């Protein structure tokens, strides 16, 4: 009852546009397609095989019957020749006809009747045997059995003429004490008399029924014989399934024609007659129908199994989907409650991922709450970070005004350069500049450093004019030059060479070379801050900052190469692509 209630509450399984409709249809196809394909294939194969088998069995049985019937006629032909043409019996008949003595005729009659009895005894397939003179007052000359009062051949159905004899039948025997169906023959006896004498032979009483036997076929069949004139007659007991007059040999000769609900099978004998077997269509197809009925049962069972299997699978899937949906709905009211698994691996995996999502969402909600609490503090820090550079600029501008008022040109120039550098480095302009902009700022920095070192340092800038328009990150060159000033200055006179060149395959090389004392490997690690120590800083900015810029804009810190040995100076090289995309600072930094 619980299953019925569940099914009653389930949505319609074939509602358009739903997963359940697709799932049920696919399950039905998966379950029904194999038996349908198997049924179609086996029907096309087995129907042909069974039909061929049945036809072959009928043809074999038909040939066996026809062969038996041919043997009967051959046997009648052989015996009638013995009685009519050759042999001692035929001579004795001729003597009897030519004799005038009563005693001699009586003796000959006894011999002939004894011969008839011997032949019939030695040939069990023979029945009634009669010497017959149709023109005599007493037409019966000799016989082995008593005949009917109206004995004669004029009313017998002619069958075929074969080897000089006439064959009749099938017909009722002319033996007076029987009603069996027999086949008979009539052959003229060779005599010296003027009146014709014939030998009349019938088959054994049961021979014809033994030959025409439906048990050979394994099914009920009907027999029709067609004589040499093409006339057909029913050869079995009882009523004919259809009128013999409607039967034509061509119907049976084709082998596939259906006549009045009967399949016809024919055999044409070299003796001049034909045998036709009629099989009712339902009887013929009985084995095929039984097989089809079994296939139908198999299909119905498969269909029922498919429906049950589809419903069971759908119930399992639908129940799991309902549980997943329930967990999603619970998300709004019971956000921190753990999910309940379905014990179905695929859906449990989905629910586990959903649990991870719930946990992540809960953590994000907590993080958002914390961020909201820190918002005021961040706004204040942001305001201070904007005020401090502004205050520094205002102070430097005031000092610059005092220097100009007192005609202190060097201090005025120094402060002007410092203000321009601070404006370039700390301004809000784009983080991506051209090589030309970076060089202009670098020249101001070099001029500023000249106030301190006077004639101790020489700077040489070598720039490819084609590289001036190429974009690079802002404040990329100054840390390289700054490092050369602080760590590459020679004690006697320092030379710093700055080179910017275009390279093949779309690269730009920035290189700063000094003639200083050089540095060892440990110092290199400290310069870029990769050895776990705090990096050496110059003006608050070191080579680690350069590596961070390269990682941010070009995806790798290793683009900065330091080539230095103690006593040989230092070369800082940066090979970067020509293309770059401007990236903005995070909103929390940029405001």
Coordinates of C-alpha atoms in Angstrom, one line a residue:
X1 CA 0.0 0.0 0.0
X2 CA 2.9 2.4 0.7
X3 CA 4.2 1.8 -2.8
X4 CA 0.8 2.6 -4.2
X5 CA 0.6 5.8 -2.2
X6 CA 4.1 6.7 -3.4
X7 CA 3.1 6.1 -7.0
X8 CA -0.1 8.1 -6.5
X9 CA 1.9 11.1 -5.2
X10 CA 4.5 10.9 -7.9
X11 CA 4.3 13.4 -10.8
X12 CA 3.1 12.2 -14.2
X13 CA 6.1 10.1 -15.6
X14 CA 5.6 11.4 -19.1
X15 CA 5.2 15.1 -18.5
X16 CA 7.0 16.9 -21.3
X17 CA 10.3 18.6 -20.6
X18 CA 11.1 16.6 -17.3
X19 CA 13.9 14.3 -16.4
X20 CA 11.5 11.6 -15.3
X21 CA 10.0 11.5 -18.8
X22 CA 13.4 11.1 -20.4
X23 CA 14.5 8.6 -17.9
X24 CA 11.3 6.4 -18.2
X25 CA 11.4 6.6 -22.0
X26 CA 15.1 5.6 -22.1
X27 CA 14.5 2.8 -19.6
X28 CA 11.6 1.5 -21.7
X29 CA 13.7 1.6 -24.9
X30 CA 16.6 -0.1 -23.1
X31 CA 14.4 -2.9 -21.8
X32 CA 12.2 -3.3 -24.9
X33 CA 14.6 -2.8 -27.7
X34 CA 16.6 -6.0 -27.2
X35 CA 13.5 -8.3 -27.1
X36 CA 12.0 -6.4 -30.1
X37 CA 15.2 -6.7 -32.0
X38 CA 15.5 -10.3 -31.0
X39 CA 11.9 -11.1 -32.0
X40 CA 12.2 -9.4 -35.3
X41 CA 15.5 -11.1 -36.1
X42 CA 14.3 -14.5 -34.9
X43 CA 10.9 -14.1 -36.7
X44 CA 12.6 -13.4 -40.0
X45 CA 15.0 -16.3 -39.5
X46 CA 12.9 -18.9 -37.7
X47 CA 9.8 -18.3 -39.8
X48 CA 11.8 -19.1 -42.9
X49 CA 13.5 -22.1 -41.2
X50 CA 10.3 -23.5 -39.8
X51 CA 8.4 -23.0 -43.1
X52 CA 11.2 -24.7 -45.0
X53 CA 11.3 -27.5 -42.4
X54 CA 7.5 -28.1 -42.6
X55 CA 7.5 -27.9 -46.4
X56 CA 10.5 -30.3 -46.6
X57 CA 8.7 -32.7 -44.2
X58 CA 5.5 -32.6 -46.3
X59 CA 7.5 -33.0 -49.5
X60 CA 9.4 -36.0 -48.1
X61 CA 6.2 -37.7 -46.8
X62 CA 4.4 -36.9 -50.1
X63 CA 7.2 -38.5 -52.1
X64 CA 7.2 -41.5 -49.7
X65 CA 3.4 -41.9 -50.3
X66 CA 3.8 -41.5 -54.1
X67 CA 6.6 -44.0 -54.2
X68 CA 4.5 -46.5 -52.3
X69 CA 1.6 -45.9 -54.7
X70 CA 4.0 -46.3 -57.7
X71 CA 5.2 -49.6 -56.2
X72 CA 1.6 -50.8 -55.9
X73 CA 1.0 -50.1 -59.6
X74 CA 4.2 -51.7 -60.5
X75 CA 3.3 -54.8 -58.5
X76 CA -0.1 -54.9 -60.2
X77 CA 1.6 -54.5 -63.5
X78 CA 4.0 -57.4 -62.8
X79 CA 1.4 -59.8 -61.5
X80 CA -1.1 -59.0 -64.3
X81 CA 1.6 -59.8 -66.9
X82 CA 2.2 -63.1 -65.3
X83 CA -1.5 -63.9 -65.4
X84 CA -2.2 -62.5 -68.9
X85 CA 0.9 -62.8 -71.1
X86 CA 3.5 -65.2 -69.8
X87 CA 3.7 -68.1 -67.4
X88 CA 1.9 -71.3 -66.7
X89 CA -1.4 -69.7 -65.5
X90 CA -1.9 -67.8 -68.8
X91 CA -1.3 -71.1 -70.8
X92 CA -3.7 -73.0 -68.7
X93 CA -6.4 -70.2 -69.3
X94 CA -5.8 -70.5 -73.0
X95 CA -6.2 -74.3 -72.8
X96 CA -9.4 -73.9 -70.8
X97 CA -10.8 -71.6 -73.4
X98 CA -9.9 -73.9 -76.2
X99 CA -11.0 -77.2 -74.5
X100 CA -14.4 -78.7 -75.2
X101 CA -14.4 -81.5 -72.7
X102 CA -16.1 -80.8 -69.4
X103 CA -13.8 -83.0 -67.4
X104 CA -10.8 -81.5 -68.9
X105 CA -12.1 -78.0 -68.2
X106 CA -12.9 -78.9 -64.6
X107 CA -9.3 -80.1 -64.2
X108 CA -7.9 -77.0 -65.7
X109 CA -10.1 -74.8 -63.6
X110 CA -8.8 -76.4 -60.4
X111 CA -5.3 -75.8 -61.6
X112 CA -5.9 -72.2 -62.4
X113 CA -7.7 -71.5 -59.1
X114 CA -4.9 -73.2 -57.2
X115 CA -2.4 -70.9 -59.1
X116 CA -4.5 -67.9 -58.2
X117 CA -4.4 -68.9 -54.5
X118 CA -0.7 -69.5 -54.6
X119 CA 0.1 -66.1 -56.2
X120 CA -2.2 -64.3 -53.7
X121 CA -0.6 -66.2 -50.8
X122 CA 2.9 -65.3 -51.9
X123 CA 2.0 -61.7 -52.7
X124 CA 0.2 -60.2 -49.7
X125 CA -0.4 -56.9 -51.5
X126 CA -2.9 -58.5 -53.8
X127 CA -6.6 -58.8 -53.1
X128 CA -9.3 -59.9 -55.4
X129 CA -8.2 -61.6 -58.7
X130 CA -10.7 -62.3 -61.5
X131 CA -10.5 -63.6 -65.0
X132 CA -13.2 -61.7 -66.8
X133 CA -14.9 -62.1 -70.1
X134 CA -17.4 -59.2 -70.5
X135 CA -19.0 -60.6 -73.6
X136 CA -19.8 -64.0 -72.2
X137 CA -23.1 -65.0 -70.6
X138 CA -21.2 -65.7 -67.4
X139 CA -18.5 -63.1 -67.5
X140 CA -16.6 -64.4 -64.5
X141 CA -14.3 -67.2 -65.5
X142 CA -12.0 -67.6 -62.5
X143 CA -11.7 -65.8 -59.2
X144 CA -10.0 -66.2 -55.8
X145 CA -12.8 -64.5 -53.8
X146 CA -16.5 -63.9 -54.2
X147 CA -17.5 -60.8 -56.1
X148 CA -20.4 -58.5 -55.9
X149 CA -23.4 -59.3 -58.2
X150 CA -22.9 -56.2 -60.3
X151 CA -19.2 -56.9 -60.9
X152 CA -17.8 -54.9 -63.9
X153 CA -15.3 -52.2 -64.8
X154 CA -17.6 -49.9 -66.7
X155 CA -18.5 -47.9 -63.5
X156 CA -15.0 -47.8 -62.1
X157 CA -13.1 -44.4 -62.2
X158 CA -10.3 -44.6 -64.8
X159 CA -7.0 -43.6 -63.4
X160 CA -4.1 -44.2 -65.9
X161 CA -3.0 -46.4 -68.7
X162 CA 0.4 -47.8 -68.0
X163 CA 2.5 -50.6 -69.7
X164 CA -0.6 -52.0 -71.6
X165 CA -2.9 -52.1 -68.6
X166 CA -5.7 -49.9 -67.4
X167 CA -5.8 -48.8 -63.8
X168 CA -8.8 -47.7 -61.8
X169 CA -9.3 -46.1 -58.5
X170 CA -9.3 -45.5 -55.8
X171 CA -12.7 -47.1 -55.5
X172 CA -14.7 -49.5 -53.4
X173 CA -13.6 -53.1 -53.7
X174 CA -15.7 -55.5 -55.8
X175 CA -15.3 -58.2 -53.1
X176 CA -18.8 -58.7 -51.8
X177 CA -17.8 -59.0 -48.2
X178 CA -15.9 -55.7 -47.9
X179 CA -16.2 -51.9 -48.3
X180 CA -12.5 -51.1 -48.4
X181 CA -11.0 -48.7 -50.9
X182 CA -8.6 -50.3 -53.4
X183 CA -6.8 -49.7 -56.6
X184 CA -7.4 -52.1 -59.5
X185 CA -5.9 -53.0 -62.9
X186 CA -7.3 -54.6 -66.0
X187 CA -5.1 -56.3 -68.6
X188 CA -6.2 -58.3 -71.7
X189 CA -5.1 -62.0 -71.6
X190 CA -3.3 -63.3 -74.6
X191 CA -5.6 -66.1 -76.0
X192 CA -6.4 -67.8 -79.2
X193 CA -10.2 -67.3 -78.8
X194 CA -12.3 -64.7 -80.6
X195 CA -13.8 -63.2 -77.4
X196 CA -11.5 -61.0 -75.2
X197 CA -10.5 -62.2 -71.7
X198 CA -9.2 -59.8 -69.1
X199 CA -7.4 -60.3 -65.8
X200 CA -8.7 -58.0 -63.1
X201 CA -6.6 -57.4 -60.0
X202 CA -7.2 -55.4 -56.9
X203 CA -4.8 -54.3 -54.2
X204 CA -5.0 -55.7 -50.7
X205 CA -7.9 -54.4 -48.7
X206 CA -5.9 -52.2 -46.3
X207 CA -2.9 -51.4 -48.6
X208 CA -4.3 -48.1 -50.0
X209 CA -5.1 -46.8 -46.5
X210 CA -1.7 -47.7 -45.3
X211 CA -0.1 -45.8 -48.2
X212 CA -2.3 -42.7 -47.8
X213 CA -1.7 -42.1 -44.1
X214 CA -1.6 -38.7 -42.5
X215 CA 0.6 -40.0 -39.7
X216 CA 3.5 -39.8 -42.1
X217 CA 3.2 -36.0 -42.0
X218 CA 2.7 -35.5 -38.3
X219 CA -0.4 -33.5 -39.1
X220 CA -3.8 -33.9 -40.7
X221 CA -3.7 -33.8 -44.5
X222 CA -6.0 -34.5 -47.3
X223 CA -5.1 -36.5 -50.5
X224 CA -6.2 -35.8 -54.0
X225 CA -5.3 -38.0 -57.0
X226 CA -5.3 -36.6 -60.5
X227 CA -5.6 -39.0 -63.4
X228 CA -4.0 -38.8 -66.7
X229 CA -6.8 -36.8 -68.1
X230 CA -6.3 -34.1 -65.4
X231 CA -9.5 -35.0 -63.5
X232 CA -9.1 -34.8 -59.7
X233 CA -10.9 -36.9 -57.1
X234 CA -10.8 -37.1 -53.3
X235 CA -8.8 -40.1 -52.1
X236 CA -9.6 -40.1 -48.4
X237 CA -12.5 -41.1 -46.2
X238 CA -15.0 -38.6 -45.2
X239 CA -15.9 -35.2 -46.8
X240 CA -13.5 -33.4 -49.0
X241 CA -12.2 -30.0 -47.7
X242 CA -12.9 -28.5 -51.1
X243 CA -14.5 -29.8 -54.3
X244 CA -12.1 -31.9 -56.4
X245 CA -13.4 -30.2 -59.5
X246 CA -11.9 -26.9 -58.4
X247 CA -8.4 -28.4 -58.2
X248 CA -5.9 -27.9 -61.0
X249 CA -2.4 -29.4 -61.1
X250 CA -0.8 -26.0 -61.7
X251 CA -2.0 -24.9 -58.2
X252 CA 0.1 -27.6 -56.6
X253 CA 3.0 -27.4 -59.0
X254 CA 3.8 -23.8 -58.0
X255 CA 4.4 -25.0 -54.4
X256 CA 3.3 -21.7 -52.7
X257 CA -0.4 -21.2 -53.8
X258 CA -3.1 -21.1 -51.2
X259 CA -6.4 -22.6 -52.3
X260 CA -9.5 -22.1 -50.2
X261 CA -7.4 -21.9 -47.0
X262 CA -5.2 -24.9 -47.9
X263 CA -1.6 -25.2 -49.0
X264 CA -1.2 -27.6 -51.9
X265 CA 1.8 -29.9 -52.4
X266 CA 2.1 -32.0 -55.5
X267 CA 4.0 -35.0 -56.9
X268 CA 4.0 -35.9 -60.6
X269 CA 4.7 -39.6 -61.2
X270 CA 6.4 -40.9 -64.4
X271 CA 3.6 -43.4 -64.6
X272 CA 1.3 -40.5 -65.7
X273 CA -0.7 -39.7 -62.6
X274 CA -0.3 -37.0 -59.9
X275 CA -0.7 -36.9 -56.2
X276 CA -1.7 -33.7 -54.4
X277 CA -1.6 -33.2 -50.6
X278 CA -3.8 -30.4 -49.1
X279 CA -2.8 -29.0 -45.7
X280 CA -5.0 -26.6 -43.8
X281 CA -3.4 -23.2 -43.3
X282 CA -3.9 -23.3 -39.6
X283 CA -2.5 -26.8 -39.3
X284 CA 0.4 -25.8 -41.5
X285 CA 1.2 -22.8 -39.3
X286 CA 0.5 -24.5 -36.0
X287 CA 4.1 -24.9 -35.1
X288 CA 4.9 -21.3 -36.3
X289 CA 1.8 -20.0 -34.4
X290 CA 3.0 -21.8 -31.2
X291 CA 6.4 -20.2 -31.6
X292 CA 4.8 -16.8 -32.2
X293 CA 2.6 -17.2 -29.2
X294 CA 5.7 -18.0 -27.1
X295 CA 7.5 -14.9 -28.5
X296 CA 4.4 -12.8 -27.7
X297 CA 4.4 -14.1 -24.1
X298 CA 8.2 -13.3 -23.9
X299 CA 7.5 -9.8 -25.2
X300 CA 4.7 -9.2 -22.7
X301 CA 6.9 -10.5 -19.9
X302 CA 9.7 -8.3 -21.1
X303 CA 7.4 -5.3 -21.4
X304 CA 6.0 -5.9 -17.9
X305 CA 9.5 -6.4 -16.6
X306 CA 10.6 -3.1 -18.3
X307 CA 7.7 -1.2 -16.7
X308 CA 8.4 -2.6 -13.3
X309 CA 12.2 -2.0 -13.7
X310 CA 11.6 1.6 -15.0
X311 CA 9.3 2.3 -12.1
X312 CA 11.7 0.9 -9.5
X313 CA 14.6 2.9 -10.9
X314 CA 12.5 6.0 -11.2
X315 CA 11.3 5.6 -7.6
X316 CA 14.9 5.3 -6.5
X317 CA 16.0 8.3 -8.6
X318 CA 12.9 10.3 -7.8
X319 CA 13.3 9.6 -4.0
X320 CA 16.9 10.7 -4.2
X321 CA 16.0 13.8 -6.1
X322 CA 13.4 14.7 -3.6
X323 CA 15.9 14.4 -0.8
X324 CA 18.4 16.6 -2.7
X325 CA 15.7 19.1 -3.3
X326 CA 14.7 19.0 0.4
X327 CA 18.3 19.7 1.4
X328 CA 18.4 22.7 -1.0
X329 CA 15.2 24.0 0.5
X330 CA 16.6 23.5 4.1
X331 CA 19.5 25.7 3.1
X332 CA 17.3 28.8 3.7
X333 CA 16.1 27.9 7.1
X334 CA 18.7 25.4 8.5
X335 CA 21.9 26.7 6.9
X336 CA 24.3 25.0 9.3
X337 CA 22.4 21.7 9.5
X338 CA 24.4 18.7 8.0
X339 CA 23.0 17.1 4.9
X340 CA 21.2 13.7 5.0
X341 CA 22.7 11.1 2.5
X342 CA 20.5 8.9 0.3
X343 CA 22.8 5.8 0.2
X344 CA 23.0 6.2 -3.6
X345 CA 26.6 6.9 -4.5
X346 CA 26.0 9.4 -7.2
X347 CA 23.5 11.4 -5.3
X348 CA 25.6 11.1 -2.1
X349 CA 28.5 12.6 -4.0
X350 CA 26.3 15.5 -5.0
X351 CA 25.2 16.0 -1.5
X352 CA 28.7 15.9 -0.2
X353 CA 29.7 18.6 -2.7
X354 CA 26.6 20.5 -1.6
X355 CA 27.7 20.1 2.0
X356 CA 31.1 21.6 1.0
X357 CA 29.3 24.4 -0.7
X358 CA 27.2 25.0 2.4
X359 CA 30.3 25.1 4.5
X360 CA 32.0 27.5 2.1
X361 CA 28.9 29.7 2.0
X362 CA 28.8 29.8 5.8
X363 CA 32.4 30.7 6.0
X364 CA 31.9 33.4 3.4
X365 CA 29.0 34.8 5.3
X366 CA 31.1 35.0 8.4
X367 CA 33.9 36.6 6.4
X368 CA 31.5 39.1 5.0
X369 CA 30.2 39.9 8.4
X370 CA 33.8 40.5 9.6
X371 CA 34.6 42.6 6.6
X372 CA 31.5 44.8 7.4
X373 CA 32.8 45.3 10.9
X374 CA 36.1 46.3 9.6
X375 CA 34.7 48.6 6.9
X376 CA 34.9 51.7 9.1
X377 CA 38.4 51.1 10.1
X378 CA 39.4 50.5 6.4
X379 CA 37.7 53.7 5.3
X380 CA 39.7 55.6 7.9
X381 CA 43.0 54.0 6.9
X382 CA 42.2 54.7 3.2
X383 CA 41.6 58.4 4.1
X384 CA 44.9 58.6 5.9
X385 CA 46.8 56.9 3.1
X386 CA 45.4 59.6 0.8
X387 CA 46.2 62.5 3.2
X388 CA 49.8 61.5 3.9
X389 CA 51.2 61.8 0.3
X390 CA 49.2 65.0 -0.1
X391 CA 50.7 66.4 3.1
X392 CA 54.2 65.4 1.9
X393 CA 53.7 67.2 -1.4
X394 CA 52.4 70.3 0.3
X395 CA 55.4 70.4 2.6
X396 CA 57.9 69.9 -0.2
X397 CA 56.2 72.7 -2.2
X398 CA 56.5 75.0 0.8
X399 CA 60.2 74.2 1.1
X400 CA 60.6 74.8 -2.6
X401 CA 58.9 78.2 -2.2
X402 CA 61.3 79.1 0.6
X403 CA 64.3 78.1 -1.4
X404 CA 63.2 80.2 -4.4
X405 CA 62.6 83.1 -2.0
X406 CA 66.1 82.9 -0.7
X407 CA 67.6 82.4 -4.2
X408 CA 68.9 78.9 -3.3
X409 CA 68.7 77.5 -6.8
X410 CA 70.3 74.1 -6.0
X411 CA 67.8 73.4 -3.2
X412 CA 65.0 74.6 -5.5
X413 CA 66.1 72.2 -8.2
X414 CA 66.5 69.3 -5.8
X415 CA 63.1 69.8 -4.4
X416 CA 61.6 70.2 -7.9
X417 CA 63.1 66.9 -8.9
X418 CA 61.9 65.2 -5.7
X419 CA 58.4 66.5 -6.2
X420 CA 58.3 65.3 -9.8
X421 CA 59.6 61.8 -8.8
X422 CA 57.1 61.5 -5.9
X423 CA 54.3 62.6 -8.3
X424 CA 55.4 60.0 -10.8
X425 CA 55.9 57.1 -8.3
X426 CA 53.0 57.8 -6.0
X427 CA 50.5 59.4 -8.4
X428 CA 47.2 57.9 -9.5
X429 CA 48.0 57.7 -13.2
X430 CA 48.0 54.4 -15.0
X431 CA 50.2 51.6 -13.7
X432 CA 51.3 50.9 -17.3
X433 CA 53.5 53.6 -18.9
X434 CA 55.7 53.7 -22.0
X435 CA 59.5 53.3 -22.1
X436 CA 59.7 57.0 -22.9
X437 CA 57.8 57.9 -19.7
X438 CA 59.9 55.6 -17.6
X439 CA 63.1 57.1 -19.0
X440 CA 61.9 60.6 -18.3
X441 CA 61.3 59.7 -14.6
X442 CA 64.7 57.8 -14.5
X443 CA 66.6 60.9 -15.8
X444 CA 65.1 63.0 -13.0
X445 CA 66.1 60.3 -10.5
X446 CA 69.7 60.3 -11.9
X447 CA 69.8 64.0 -11.7
X448 CA 68.6 63.9 -8.2
X449 CA 71.3 61.4 -7.3
X450 CA 73.9 63.7 -8.9
X451 CA 73.4 66.2 -6.1
X452 CA 74.7 63.6 -3.7
X453 CA 77.5 61.9 -5.6
X454 CA 78.5 64.8 -7.8
X455 CA 81.3 63.5 -10.1
X456 CA 81.6 60.0 -8.5
X457 CA 79.2 58.4 -11.0
X458 CA 78.8 58.5 -14.7
X459 CA 75.5 57.4 -16.3
X460 CA 75.1 56.3 -19.9
X461 CA 71.7 55.6 -21.5
X462 CA 71.5 53.6 -24.7
X463 CA 67.9 53.3 -26.0
X464 CA 66.5 51.8 -29.2
X465 CA 64.2 54.6 -30.6
X466 CA 61.8 51.9 -31.7
X467 CA 61.3 50.8 -28.1
X468 CA 60.2 54.2 -26.8
X469 CA 56.5 53.5 -27.4
X470 CA 56.4 50.0 -25.8
X471 CA 54.3 49.7 -22.6
X472 CA 56.0 48.5 -19.4
X473 CA 55.0 48.5 -15.7
X474 CA 55.6 51.9 -14.0
X475 CA 58.6 52.1 -11.7
X476 CA 60.5 49.1 -13.3
X477 CA 63.8 50.8 -14.2
X478 CA 64.5 52.9 -11.1
X479 CA 65.0 49.9 -8.7
X480 CA 67.5 48.4 -11.1
X481 CA 69.5 51.6 -11.3
X482 CA 69.1 52.2 -7.6
X483 CA 70.7 48.8 -7.0
X484 CA 73.6 49.6 -9.3
X485 CA 74.1 53.0 -7.4
X486 CA 74.1 51.5 -3.9
X487 CA 75.8 48.1 -4.6
X488 CA 77.7 48.7 -7.8
X489 CA 79.5 52.0 -7.2
X490 CA 83.3 51.8 -7.7
X491 CA 85.4 53.3 -5.0
X492 CA 87.3 55.4 -7.5
X493 CA 84.8 56.3 -10.2
X494 CA 81.5 54.5 -11.0
X495 CA 80.1 53.8 -14.5
X496 CA 76.5 52.8 -14.8
X497 CA 75.3 51.8 -18.3
X498 CA 71.5 51.6 -19.0
X499 CA 70.5 49.8 -22.2
X500 CA 67.0 49.2 -23.7
X501 CA 67.0 47.0 -26.8
X502 CA 64.4 45.2 -28.9
X503 CA 65.1 41.5 -29.2
X504 CA 64.0 39.0 -31.9
X505 CA 60.7 37.1 -31.3
X506 CA 58.9 40.0 -29.7
X507 CA 61.0 40.6 -26.6
X508 CA 62.3 43.8 -24.9
X509 CA 65.6 43.7 -22.9
X510 CA 66.1 46.2 -20.0
X511 CA 69.7 46.0 -18.8
X512 CA 71.7 47.9 -16.1
X513 CA 75.4 47.3 -15.9
X514 CA 77.9 48.7 -13.4
X515 CA 81.7 48.4 -12.8
X516 CA 81.4 47.9 -9.1
X517 CA 83.1 45.3 -6.9
X518 CA 80.4 42.7 -7.8
X519 CA 78.5 40.6 -5.3
X520 CA 78.5 36.9 -4.2
X521 CA 75.5 34.5 -4.5
X522 CA 74.4 35.0 -0.9
X523 CA 74.2 38.8 -1.4
X524 CA 72.1 38.2 -4.6
X525 CA 69.6 36.1 -2.6
X526 CA 69.4 38.9 0.0
X527 CA 68.9 41.5 -2.7
X528 CA 65.8 39.8 -4.0
X529 CA 64.7 38.4 -0.7
X530 CA 64.6 34.6 -1.5
X531 CA 66.9 33.3 1.2
X532 CA 64.5 33.8 4.1
X533 CA 66.2 37.1 5.2
X534 CA 64.8 40.6 4.8
X535 CA 65.9 42.1 1.5
X536 CA 68.4 44.9 1.3
X537 CA 66.5 48.0 0.5
X538 CA 67.4 51.2 -1.3
X539 CA 65.1 54.1 -0.8
X540 CA 62.6 51.6 0.6
X541 CA 62.2 49.7 -2.6
X542 CA 64.3 46.6 -3.6
X543 CA 64.7 44.1 -6.3
X544 CA 62.1 41.9 -4.7
X545 CA 59.6 44.6 -5.8
X546 CA 60.8 44.2 -9.4
X547 CA 60.3 40.4 -9.2
X548 CA 56.8 41.0 -7.9
X549 CA 56.0 43.3 -10.9
X550 CA 57.3 40.7 -13.3
X551 CA 55.2 38.0 -11.7
X552 CA 52.1 40.2 -11.7
X553 CA 52.3 41.4 -15.3
X554 CA 54.3 38.7 -17.1
X555 CA 53.6 35.6 -14.9
X556 CA 57.1 34.8 -13.8
X557 CA 59.6 36.2 -11.2
X558 CA 62.5 34.6 -13.0
X559 CA 62.5 37.2 -15.8
X560 CA 65.0 39.1 -13.7
X561 CA 68.5 37.8 -14.1
X562 CA 71.5 38.9 -12.0
X563 CA 74.9 38.2 -13.4
X564 CA 77.6 39.1 -11.0
X565 CA 80.9 37.9 -9.6
X566 CA 83.1 39.5 -7.0
X567 CA 85.5 42.0 -8.6
X568 CA 83.8 41.9 -12.0
X569 CA 80.8 44.2 -11.6
X570 CA 77.1 43.3 -11.8
X571 CA 74.6 43.1 -14.7
X572 CA 70.8 43.2 -14.1
X573 CA 68.8 42.0 -17.1
X574 CA 65.1 41.8 -17.7
X575 CA 63.7 40.2 -20.9
X576 CA 59.9 40.9 -21.2
X577 CA 57.3 40.4 -23.9
X578 CA 56.2 43.4 -25.9
X579 CA 52.5 43.0 -25.1
X580 CA 51.1 43.7 -21.6
X581 CA 47.6 44.1 -20.1
X582 CA 47.1 46.8 -17.6
X583 CA 45.8 45.4 -14.3
X584 CA 44.3 47.5 -11.5
X585 CA 44.9 47.2 -7.8
X586 CA 42.3 45.6 -5.7
X587 CA 39.4 47.8 -4.7
X588 CA 40.6 47.7 -1.1
X589 CA 43.8 49.3 -2.2
X590 CA 42.6 51.6 -5.0
X591 CA 39.4 52.7 -3.4

